[in-house]
PDB file of N, CA and C and ligand atoms in Angstrom:
ATOM      1  N   MET A   1       0.837  -1.190   0.000  1.00  0.00           N
ATOM      2  CA  MET A   1       0.000   0.000   0.000  1.00  0.00           C
ATOM      3  C   MET A   1       0.884   1.256   0.000  1.00  0.00           C
ATOM      4  N   THR A   2       0.544   2.223  -0.838  1.00  0.00           N
ATOM      5  CA  THR A   2       1.280   3.491  -0.867  1.00  0.00           C
ATOM      6  C   THR A   2       0.844   4.349   0.317  1.00  0.00           C
ATOM      7  N   THR A   3       1.800   4.974   0.963  1.00  0.00           N
ATOM      8  CA  THR A   3       1.439   5.839   2.090  1.00  0.00           C
ATOM      9  C   THR A   3       1.808   7.293   1.810  1.00  0.00           C
ATOM     10  N   LEU A   4       1.214   8.170   2.585  1.00  0.00           N
ATOM     11  CA  LEU A   4       1.365   9.617   2.418  1.00  0.00           C
ATOM     12  C   LEU A   4       2.822  10.067   2.458  1.00  0.00           C
ATOM     13  N   LEU A   5       3.629   9.363   3.240  1.00  0.00           N
ATOM     14  CA  LEU A   5       4.997   9.826   3.446  1.00  0.00           C
ATOM     15  C   LEU A   5       5.999   9.190   2.494  1.00  0.00           C
ATOM     16  N   GLU A   6       5.510   8.427   1.526  1.00  0.00           N
ATOM     17  CA  GLU A   6       6.413   7.858   0.521  1.00  0.00           C
ATOM     18  C   GLU A   6       6.690   8.878  -0.580  1.00  0.00           C
ATOM     19  N   PRO A   7       7.868   8.800  -1.220  1.00  0.00           N
ATOM     20  CA  PRO A   7       8.201   9.720  -2.315  1.00  0.00           C
ATOM     21  C   PRO A   7       7.205   9.616  -3.473  1.00  0.00           C
ATOM     22  N   TYR A   8       7.134  10.696  -4.228  1.00  0.00           N
ATOM     23  CA  TYR A   8       6.234  10.732  -5.385  1.00  0.00           C
ATOM     24  C   TYR A   8       6.980  11.309  -6.587  1.00  0.00           C
ATOM     25  N   PRO A   9       7.066  10.561  -7.697  1.00  0.00           N
ATOM     26  CA  PRO A   9       7.750  11.087  -8.881  1.00  0.00           C
ATOM     27  C   PRO A   9       6.852  12.092  -9.609  1.00  0.00           C
ATOM     28  N   LEU A  10       7.332  13.310  -9.759  1.00  0.00           N
ATOM     29  CA  LEU A  10       6.554  14.357 -10.433  1.00  0.00           C
ATOM     30  C   LEU A  10       7.429  14.966 -11.514  1.00  0.00           C
ATOM     31  N   ALA A  11       7.190  14.569 -12.748  1.00  0.00           N
ATOM     32  CA  ALA A  11       7.988  15.047 -13.880  1.00  0.00           C
ATOM     33  C   ALA A  11       9.474  14.874 -13.576  1.00  0.00           C
ATOM     34  N   ASP A  12      10.245  15.953 -13.611  1.00  0.00           N
ATOM     35  CA  ASP A  12      11.689  15.837 -13.398  1.00  0.00           C
ATOM     36  C   ASP A  12      12.090  15.781 -11.927  1.00  0.00           C
ATOM     37  N   PHE A  13      11.106  15.831 -11.033  1.00  0.00           N
ATOM     38  CA  PHE A  13      11.401  15.871  -9.598  1.00  0.00           C
ATOM     39  C   PHE A  13      10.909  14.616  -8.909  1.00  0.00           C
ATOM     40  N   THR A  14      11.497  14.324  -7.778  1.00  0.00           N
ATOM     41  CA  THR A  14      10.938  13.309  -6.892  1.00  0.00           C
ATOM     42  C   THR A  14      10.587  14.001  -5.591  1.00  0.00           C
ATOM     43  N   LEU A  15       9.289  14.130  -5.321  1.00  0.00           N
ATOM     44  CA  LEU A  15       8.874  14.763  -4.067  1.00  0.00           C
ATOM     45  C   LEU A  15       9.199  13.805  -2.929  1.00  0.00           C
ATOM     46  N   PRO A  16       9.729  14.288  -1.808  1.00  0.00           N
ATOM     47  CA  PRO A  16      10.095  13.408  -0.702  1.00  0.00           C
ATOM     48  C   PRO A  16       8.886  12.761  -0.036  1.00  0.00           C
ATOM     49  N   ASN A  17       7.712  13.341  -0.191  1.00  0.00           N
ATOM     50  CA  ASN A  17       6.469  12.747   0.325  1.00  0.00           C
ATOM     51  C   ASN A  17       5.295  13.318  -0.476  1.00  0.00           C
ATOM     52  N   ARG A  18       4.087  12.901  -0.151  1.00  0.00           N
ATOM     53  CA  ARG A  18       2.910  13.276  -0.943  1.00  0.00           C
ATOM     54  C   ARG A  18       2.077  14.374  -0.300  1.00  0.00           C
ATOM     55  N   VAL A  19       2.681  15.061   0.656  1.00  0.00           N
ATOM     56  CA  VAL A  19       1.998  16.180   1.301  1.00  0.00           C
ATOM     57  C   VAL A  19       2.223  17.423   0.437  1.00  0.00           C
ATOM     58  N   VAL A  20       1.133  17.996  -0.065  1.00  0.00           N
ATOM     59  CA  VAL A  20       1.238  19.188  -0.912  1.00  0.00           C
ATOM     60  C   VAL A  20       0.480  20.331  -0.237  1.00  0.00           C
ATOM     61  N   MET A  21       1.168  21.441  -0.062  1.00  0.00           N
ATOM     62  CA  MET A  21       0.555  22.601   0.590  1.00  0.00           C
ATOM     63  C   MET A  21      -0.047  23.526  -0.455  1.00  0.00           C
ATOM     64  N   ALA A  22      -1.336  23.803  -0.310  1.00  0.00           N
ATOM     65  CA  ALA A  22      -2.032  24.689  -1.246  1.00  0.00           C
ATOM     66  C   ALA A  22      -1.578  26.137  -1.028  1.00  0.00           C
ATOM     67  N   PRO A  23      -1.692  26.975  -2.058  1.00  0.00           N
ATOM     68  CA  PRO A  23      -1.331  28.382  -1.887  1.00  0.00           C
ATOM     69  C   PRO A  23      -2.262  29.068  -0.903  1.00  0.00           C
ATOM     70  N   MET A  24      -1.709  29.973  -0.110  1.00  0.00           N
ATOM     71  CA  MET A  24      -2.522  30.752   0.824  1.00  0.00           C
ATOM     72  C   MET A  24      -2.106  32.206   0.815  1.00  0.00           C
ATOM     73  N   THR A  25      -3.083  33.080   0.884  1.00  0.00           N
ATOM     74  CA  THR A  25      -2.815  34.517   0.891  1.00  0.00           C
ATOM     75  C   THR A  25      -2.416  34.919   2.296  1.00  0.00           C
ATOM     76  N   ARG A  26      -1.146  35.304   2.491  1.00  0.00           N
ATOM     77  CA  ARG A  26      -0.647  35.535   3.841  1.00  0.00           C
ATOM     78  C   ARG A  26      -0.845  36.976   4.307  1.00  0.00           C
ATOM     79  N   SER A  27      -0.748  37.918   3.392  1.00  0.00           N
ATOM     80  CA  SER A  27      -0.951  39.336   3.748  1.00  0.00           C
ATOM     81  C   SER A  27      -0.106  39.763   4.950  1.00  0.00           C
ATOM     82  N   ARG A  28       1.171  39.354   4.936  1.00  0.00           N
ATOM     83  CA  ARG A  28       2.061  39.743   6.033  1.00  0.00           C
ATOM     84  C   ARG A  28       3.275  40.517   5.537  1.00  0.00           C
ATOM     85  N   ALA A  29       3.286  40.860   4.254  1.00  0.00           N
ATOM     86  CA  ALA A  29       4.417  41.614   3.721  1.00  0.00           C
ATOM     87  C   ALA A  29       4.026  43.093   3.721  1.00  0.00           C
ATOM     88  N   MET A  30       4.285  43.747   4.837  1.00  0.00           N
ATOM     89  CA  MET A  30       3.785  45.109   5.044  1.00  0.00           C
ATOM     90  C   MET A  30       4.275  46.098   3.997  1.00  0.00           C
ATOM     91  N   ASN A  31       5.466  45.858   3.449  1.00  0.00           N
ATOM     92  CA  ASN A  31       5.970  46.758   2.409  1.00  0.00           C
ATOM     93  C   ASN A  31       5.774  46.146   1.014  1.00  0.00           C
ATOM     94  N   HIS A  32       4.939  45.106   0.935  1.00  0.00           N
ATOM     95  CA  HIS A  32       4.640  44.418  -0.322  1.00  0.00           C
ATOM     96  C   HIS A  32       5.844  43.686  -0.898  1.00  0.00           C
ATOM     97  N   ALA A  33       6.849  43.407  -0.045  1.00  0.00           N
ATOM     98  CA  ALA A  33       8.015  42.630  -0.470  1.00  0.00           C
ATOM     99  C   ALA A  33       8.199  41.468   0.504  1.00  0.00           C
ATOM    100  N   PRO A  34       8.637  40.298   0.004  1.00  0.00           N
ATOM    101  CA  PRO A  34       8.921  39.182   0.909  1.00  0.00           C
ATOM    102  C   PRO A  34       9.951  39.621   1.949  1.00  0.00           C
ATOM    103  N   ASN A  35       9.771  39.178   3.185  1.00  0.00           N
ATOM    104  CA  ASN A  35      10.664  39.618   4.254  1.00  0.00           C
ATOM    105  C   ASN A  35      11.029  38.427   5.149  1.00  0.00           C
ATOM    106  N   GLU A  36      11.588  38.738   6.297  1.00  0.00           N
ATOM    107  CA  GLU A  36      12.037  37.684   7.217  1.00  0.00           C
ATOM    108  C   GLU A  36      10.873  36.768   7.602  1.00  0.00           C
ATOM    109  N   SER A  37       9.696  37.314   7.792  1.00  0.00           N
ATOM    110  CA  SER A  37       8.554  36.470   8.197  1.00  0.00           C
ATOM    111  C   SER A  37       8.151  35.527   7.063  1.00  0.00           C
ATOM    112  N   THR A  38       8.363  35.951   5.821  1.00  0.00           N
ATOM    113  CA  THR A  38       8.080  35.071   4.679  1.00  0.00           C
ATOM    114  C   THR A  38       9.017  33.863   4.729  1.00  0.00           C
ATOM    115  N   ALA A  39      10.307  34.142   4.957  1.00  0.00           N
ATOM    116  CA  ALA A  39      11.298  33.060   5.016  1.00  0.00           C
ATOM    117  C   ALA A  39      10.983  32.101   6.164  1.00  0.00           C
ATOM    118  N   THR A  40      10.620  32.657   7.322  1.00  0.00           N
ATOM    119  CA  THR A  40      10.289  31.813   8.479  1.00  0.00           C
ATOM    120  C   THR A  40       9.088  30.932   8.171  1.00  0.00           C
ATOM    121  N   TYR A  41       8.069  31.532   7.571  1.00  0.00           N
ATOM    122  CA  TYR A  41       6.835  30.802   7.246  1.00  0.00           C
ATOM    123  C   TYR A  41       7.136  29.581   6.378  1.00  0.00           C
ATOM    124  N   TYR A  42       7.902  29.782   5.302  1.00  0.00           N
ATOM    125  CA  TYR A  42       8.172  28.661   4.399  1.00  0.00           C
ATOM    126  C   TYR A  42       9.174  27.684   5.007  1.00  0.00           C
ATOM    127  N   ALA A  43      10.132  28.171   5.788  1.00  0.00           N
ATOM    128  CA  ALA A  43      11.090  27.263   6.446  1.00  0.00           C
ATOM    129  C   ALA A  43      10.351  26.334   7.409  1.00  0.00           C
ATOM    130  N   GLN A  44       9.357  26.870   8.113  1.00  0.00           N
ATOM    131  CA  GLN A  44       8.606  26.055   9.071  1.00  0.00           C
ATOM    132  C   GLN A  44       7.821  24.937   8.389  1.00  0.00           C
ATOM    133  N   ARG A  45       7.534  25.102   7.104  1.00  0.00           N
ATOM    134  CA  ARG A  45       6.697  24.135   6.379  1.00  0.00           C
ATOM    135  C   ARG A  45       7.490  23.342   5.340  1.00  0.00           C
ATOM    136  N   ALA A  46       8.813  23.450   5.397  1.00  0.00           N
ATOM    137  CA  ALA A  46       9.666  22.912   4.339  1.00  0.00           C
ATOM    138  C   ALA A  46       9.694  21.390   4.279  1.00  0.00           C
ATOM    139  N   SER A  47       9.130  20.696   5.273  1.00  0.00           N
ATOM    140  CA  SER A  47       9.125  19.232   5.202  1.00  0.00           C
ATOM    141  C   SER A  47       7.994  18.716   4.314  1.00  0.00           C
ATOM    142  N   ALA A  48       7.125  19.583   3.845  1.00  0.00           N
ATOM    143  CA  ALA A  48       6.084  19.157   2.892  1.00  0.00           C
ATOM    144  C   ALA A  48       6.756  18.664   1.610  1.00  0.00           C
ATOM    145  N   GLY A  49       6.062  17.766   0.904  1.00  0.00           N
ATOM    146  CA  GLY A  49       6.602  17.269  -0.355  1.00  0.00           C
ATOM    147  C   GLY A  49       6.674  18.361  -1.403  1.00  0.00           C
ATOM    148  N   LEU A  50       5.670  19.226  -1.398  1.00  0.00           N
ATOM    149  CA  LEU A  50       5.605  20.330  -2.364  1.00  0.00           C
ATOM    150  C   LEU A  50       4.828  21.476  -1.734  1.00  0.00           C
ATOM    151  N   ILE A  51       5.358  22.682  -1.877  1.00  0.00           N
ATOM    152  CA  ILE A  51       4.653  23.878  -1.406  1.00  0.00           C
ATOM    153  C   ILE A  51       4.333  24.747  -2.610  1.00  0.00           C
ATOM    154  N   VAL A  52       3.066  25.092  -2.767  1.00  0.00           N
ATOM    155  CA  VAL A  52       2.698  26.078  -3.782  1.00  0.00           C
ATOM    156  C   VAL A  52       2.697  27.426  -3.068  1.00  0.00           C
ATOM    157  N   ALA A  53       3.596  28.320  -3.466  1.00  0.00           N
ATOM    158  CA  ALA A  53       3.737  29.604  -2.764  1.00  0.00           C
ATOM    159  C   ALA A  53       2.497  30.461  -2.954  1.00  0.00           C
ATOM    160  N   GLU A  54       2.423  31.482  -2.159  1.00  0.00           N
ATOM    161  CA  GLU A  54       1.287  32.409  -2.221  1.00  0.00           C
ATOM    162  C   GLU A  54       1.262  33.171  -3.549  1.00  0.00           C
ATOM    163  N   GLY A  55       0.135  33.778  -3.844  1.00  0.00           N
ATOM    164  CA  GLY A  55       0.025  34.581  -5.054  1.00  0.00           C
ATOM    165  C   GLY A  55       0.979  35.761  -4.979  1.00  0.00           C
ATOM    166  N   ALA A  56       1.684  36.012  -6.058  1.00  0.00           N
ATOM    167  CA  ALA A  56       2.639  37.121  -6.098  1.00  0.00           C
ATOM    168  C   ALA A  56       2.238  38.050  -7.234  1.00  0.00           C
ATOM    169  N   PRO A  57       1.648  39.209  -6.910  1.00  0.00           N
ATOM    170  CA  PRO A  57       1.231  40.142  -7.962  1.00  0.00           C
ATOM    171  C   PRO A  57       2.411  40.527  -8.860  1.00  0.00           C
ATOM    172  N   ILE A  58       2.152  40.568 -10.156  1.00  0.00           N
ATOM    173  CA  ILE A  58       3.220  40.901 -11.104  1.00  0.00           C
ATOM    174  C   ILE A  58       3.210  42.380 -11.482  1.00  0.00           C
ATOM    175  N   SER A  59       2.268  43.143 -10.910  1.00  0.00           N
ATOM    176  CA  SER A  59       2.239  44.592 -11.141  1.00  0.00           C
ATOM    177  C   SER A  59       1.393  45.230 -10.041  1.00  0.00           C
ATOM    178  N   ARG A  60       1.523  46.547  -9.907  1.00  0.00           N
ATOM    179  CA  ARG A  60       0.714  47.257  -8.910  1.00  0.00           C
ATOM    180  C   ARG A  60      -0.774  47.097  -9.231  1.00  0.00           C
ATOM    181  N   GLN A  61      -1.080  47.173 -10.523  1.00  0.00           N
ATOM    182  CA  GLN A  61      -2.476  47.058 -10.944  1.00  0.00           C
ATOM    183  C   GLN A  61      -3.027  45.651 -10.703  1.00  0.00           C
ATOM    184  N   GLY A  62      -2.117  44.661 -10.659  1.00  0.00           N
ATOM    185  CA  GLY A  62      -2.552  43.271 -10.500  1.00  0.00           C
ATOM    186  C   GLY A  62      -2.746  42.854  -9.050  1.00  0.00           C
ATOM    187  N   ARG A  63      -2.541  43.789  -8.136  1.00  0.00           N
ATOM    188  CA  ARG A  63      -2.656  43.468  -6.713  1.00  0.00           C
ATOM    189  C   ARG A  63      -4.114  43.284  -6.309  1.00  0.00           C
ATOM    190  N   GLY A  64      -4.422  42.119  -5.728  1.00  0.00           N
ATOM    191  CA  GLY A  64      -5.794  41.851  -5.293  1.00  0.00           C
ATOM    192  C   GLY A  64      -5.992  42.084  -3.814  1.00  0.00           C
ATOM    193  N   TYR A  65      -4.921  42.008  -3.039  1.00  0.00           N
ATOM    194  CA  TYR A  65      -5.014  42.156  -1.588  1.00  0.00           C
ATOM    195  C   TYR A  65      -3.874  43.032  -1.103  1.00  0.00           C
ATOM    196  N   LEU A  66      -4.084  43.690   0.016  1.00  0.00           N
ATOM    197  CA  LEU A  66      -3.011  44.430   0.664  1.00  0.00           C
ATOM    198  C   LEU A  66      -1.986  43.461   1.235  1.00  0.00           C
ATOM    199  N   TRP A  67      -0.710  43.933   1.280  1.00  0.00           N
ATOM    200  CA  TRP A  67       0.355  43.259   2.021  1.00  0.00           C
ATOM    201  C   TRP A  67       0.708  41.876   1.481  1.00  0.00           C
ATOM    202  N   THR A  68       0.416  41.631   0.198  1.00  0.00           N
ATOM    203  CA  THR A  68       0.902  40.397  -0.420  1.00  0.00           C
ATOM    204  C   THR A  68       2.229  40.723  -1.104  1.00  0.00           C
ATOM    205  N   PRO A  69       3.177  39.790  -1.068  1.00  0.00           N
ATOM    206  CA  PRO A  69       4.507  40.082  -1.606  1.00  0.00           C
ATOM    207  C   PRO A  69       4.515  40.007  -3.125  1.00  0.00           C
ATOM    208  N   GLY A  70       4.766  41.131  -3.763  1.00  0.00           N
ATOM    209  CA  GLY A  70       4.768  41.178  -5.221  1.00  0.00           C
ATOM    210  C   GLY A  70       6.076  40.683  -5.807  1.00  0.00           C
ATOM    211  N   ILE A  71       6.107  40.747  -7.139  1.00  0.00           N
ATOM    212  CA  ILE A  71       7.329  40.303  -7.831  1.00  0.00           C
ATOM    213  C   ILE A  71       7.582  41.225  -9.033  1.00  0.00           C
ATOM    214  N   TYR A  72       7.479  42.562  -8.758  1.00  0.00           N
ATOM    215  CA  TYR A  72       7.657  43.518  -9.863  1.00  0.00           C
ATOM    216  C   TYR A  72       8.585  44.686  -9.538  1.00  0.00           C
ATOM    217  N   THR A  73       9.149  44.721  -8.325  1.00  0.00           N
ATOM    218  CA  THR A  73      10.151  45.756  -8.033  1.00  0.00           C
ATOM    219  C   THR A  73      11.465  45.073  -7.644  1.00  0.00           C
ATOM    220  N   LYS A  74      12.536  45.832  -7.670  1.00  0.00           N
ATOM    221  CA  LYS A  74      13.846  45.258  -7.314  1.00  0.00           C
ATOM    222  C   LYS A  74      13.829  44.732  -5.883  1.00  0.00           C
ATOM    223  N   GLU A  75      13.225  45.507  -4.970  1.00  0.00           N
ATOM    224  CA  GLU A  75      13.158  45.083  -3.560  1.00  0.00           C
ATOM    225  C   GLU A  75      12.415  43.745  -3.434  1.00  0.00           C
ATOM    226  N   GLN A  76      11.334  43.611  -4.190  1.00  0.00           N
ATOM    227  CA  GLN A  76      10.570  42.363  -4.137  1.00  0.00           C
ATOM    228  C   GLN A  76      11.367  41.206  -4.704  1.00  0.00           C
ATOM    229  N   LEU A  77      12.019  41.433  -5.840  1.00  0.00           N
ATOM    230  CA  LEU A  77      12.841  40.362  -6.442  1.00  0.00           C
ATOM    231  C   LEU A  77      13.945  39.944  -5.486  1.00  0.00           C
ATOM    232  N   ASP A  78      14.596  40.935  -4.857  1.00  0.00           N
ATOM    233  CA  ASP A  78      15.661  40.614  -3.899  1.00  0.00           C
ATOM    234  C   ASP A  78      15.094  39.827  -2.717  1.00  0.00           C
ATOM    235  N   GLY A  79      13.885  40.186  -2.284  1.00  0.00           N
ATOM    236  CA  GLY A  79      13.258  39.491  -1.169  1.00  0.00           C
ATOM    237  C   GLY A  79      12.984  38.039  -1.475  1.00  0.00           C
ATOM    238  N   TRP A  80      12.462  37.781  -2.675  1.00  0.00           N
ATOM    239  CA  TRP A  80      12.193  36.374  -3.051  1.00  0.00           C
ATOM    240  C   TRP A  80      13.497  35.596  -3.135  1.00  0.00           C
TER     241      TRP A  80
HETATM  242  C1  FMN B   1      -2.953  32.639  -4.708  1.00  0.00           C
HETATM  243  C2  FMN B   1      -3.920  31.826  -3.887  1.00  0.00           C
HETATM  244  C3  FMN B   1      -4.145  32.171  -2.560  1.00  0.00           C
HETATM  245  C4  FMN B   1      -5.025  31.432  -1.777  1.00  0.00           C
HETATM  246  N1  FMN B   1      -5.221  31.779  -0.471  1.00  0.00           N
HETATM  247  C5  FMN B   1      -6.026  31.021   0.300  1.00  0.00           C
HETATM  248  C6  FMN B   1      -6.203  31.318   1.682  1.00  0.00           C
HETATM  249  O1  FMN B   1      -5.625  32.257   2.214  1.00  0.00           O
HETATM  250  N2  FMN B   1      -7.033  30.545   2.407  1.00  0.00           N
HETATM  251  C7  FMN B   1      -7.682  29.474   1.856  1.00  0.00           C
HETATM  252  O2  FMN B   1      -8.422  28.795   2.572  1.00  0.00           O
HETATM  253  N3  FMN B   1      -7.536  29.174   0.571  1.00  0.00           N
HETATM  254  C8  FMN B   1      -6.726  29.913  -0.214  1.00  0.00           C
HETATM  255  N4  FMN B   1      -6.577  29.600  -1.528  1.00  0.00           N
HETATM  256  C9  FMN B   1      -7.269  28.406  -2.006  1.00  0.00           C
HETATM  257  C10 FMN B   1      -6.526  27.205  -1.503  1.00  0.00           C
HETATM  258  O3  FMN B   1      -5.242  27.151  -2.118  1.00  0.00           O
HETATM  259  C11 FMN B   1      -7.273  25.900  -1.813  1.00  0.00           C
HETATM  260  O4  FMN B   1      -7.440  25.758  -3.187  1.00  0.00           O
HETATM  261  C12 FMN B   1      -8.604  25.925  -1.137  1.00  0.00           C
HETATM  262  O5  FMN B   1      -8.395  25.996   0.234  1.00  0.00           O
HETATM  263  C13 FMN B   1      -9.430  24.699  -1.488  1.00  0.00           C
HETATM  264  O6  FMN B   1      -8.720  23.529  -1.173  1.00  0.00           O
HETATM  265  P1  FMN B   1      -9.124  22.186  -1.849  1.00  0.00           P
HETATM  266  O7  FMN B   1      -9.025  22.406  -3.330  1.00  0.00           O
HETATM  267  O8  FMN B   1      -8.109  21.181  -1.379  1.00  0.00           O
HETATM  268  O9  FMN B   1     -10.505  21.868  -1.395  1.00  0.00           O
HETATM  269  C14 FMN B   1      -5.701  30.325  -2.335  1.00  0.00           C
HETATM  270  C15 FMN B   1      -5.487  29.984  -3.663  1.00  0.00           C
HETATM  271  C16 FMN B   1      -4.619  30.715  -4.434  1.00  0.00           C
HETATM  272  C17 FMN B   1      -4.403  30.329  -5.881  1.00  0.00           C
END
């Protein structure tokens, strides 16, 4: 029987287990850039087989929520 904690082959990767974390809107990037709390959040969950990161707006106009970490300024790119 296959169990949740067994590896899973996914295209070119082998996930260490079958736990997949769905994306969640964290709204904790007060300056709209990934910060220390972003790193802590993902480090705490890094034993999952796969993490789908939160939505990252690609422009100011594309922002749906406050305090989500974007990916369109130098500060944001450096943060990621
Ligand atoms: C960018 C993005 C952000 C999301 N943020 C949340 C969230 O904050 N809370 C939440 O319950 N679901 C959020 N969702 C939806 C979840 O990822 C997930 O699809 C939902 O909880 C339903 O789970 P299920 O498909 O396993 O039933 C988000 C989805 C996307 C694409």
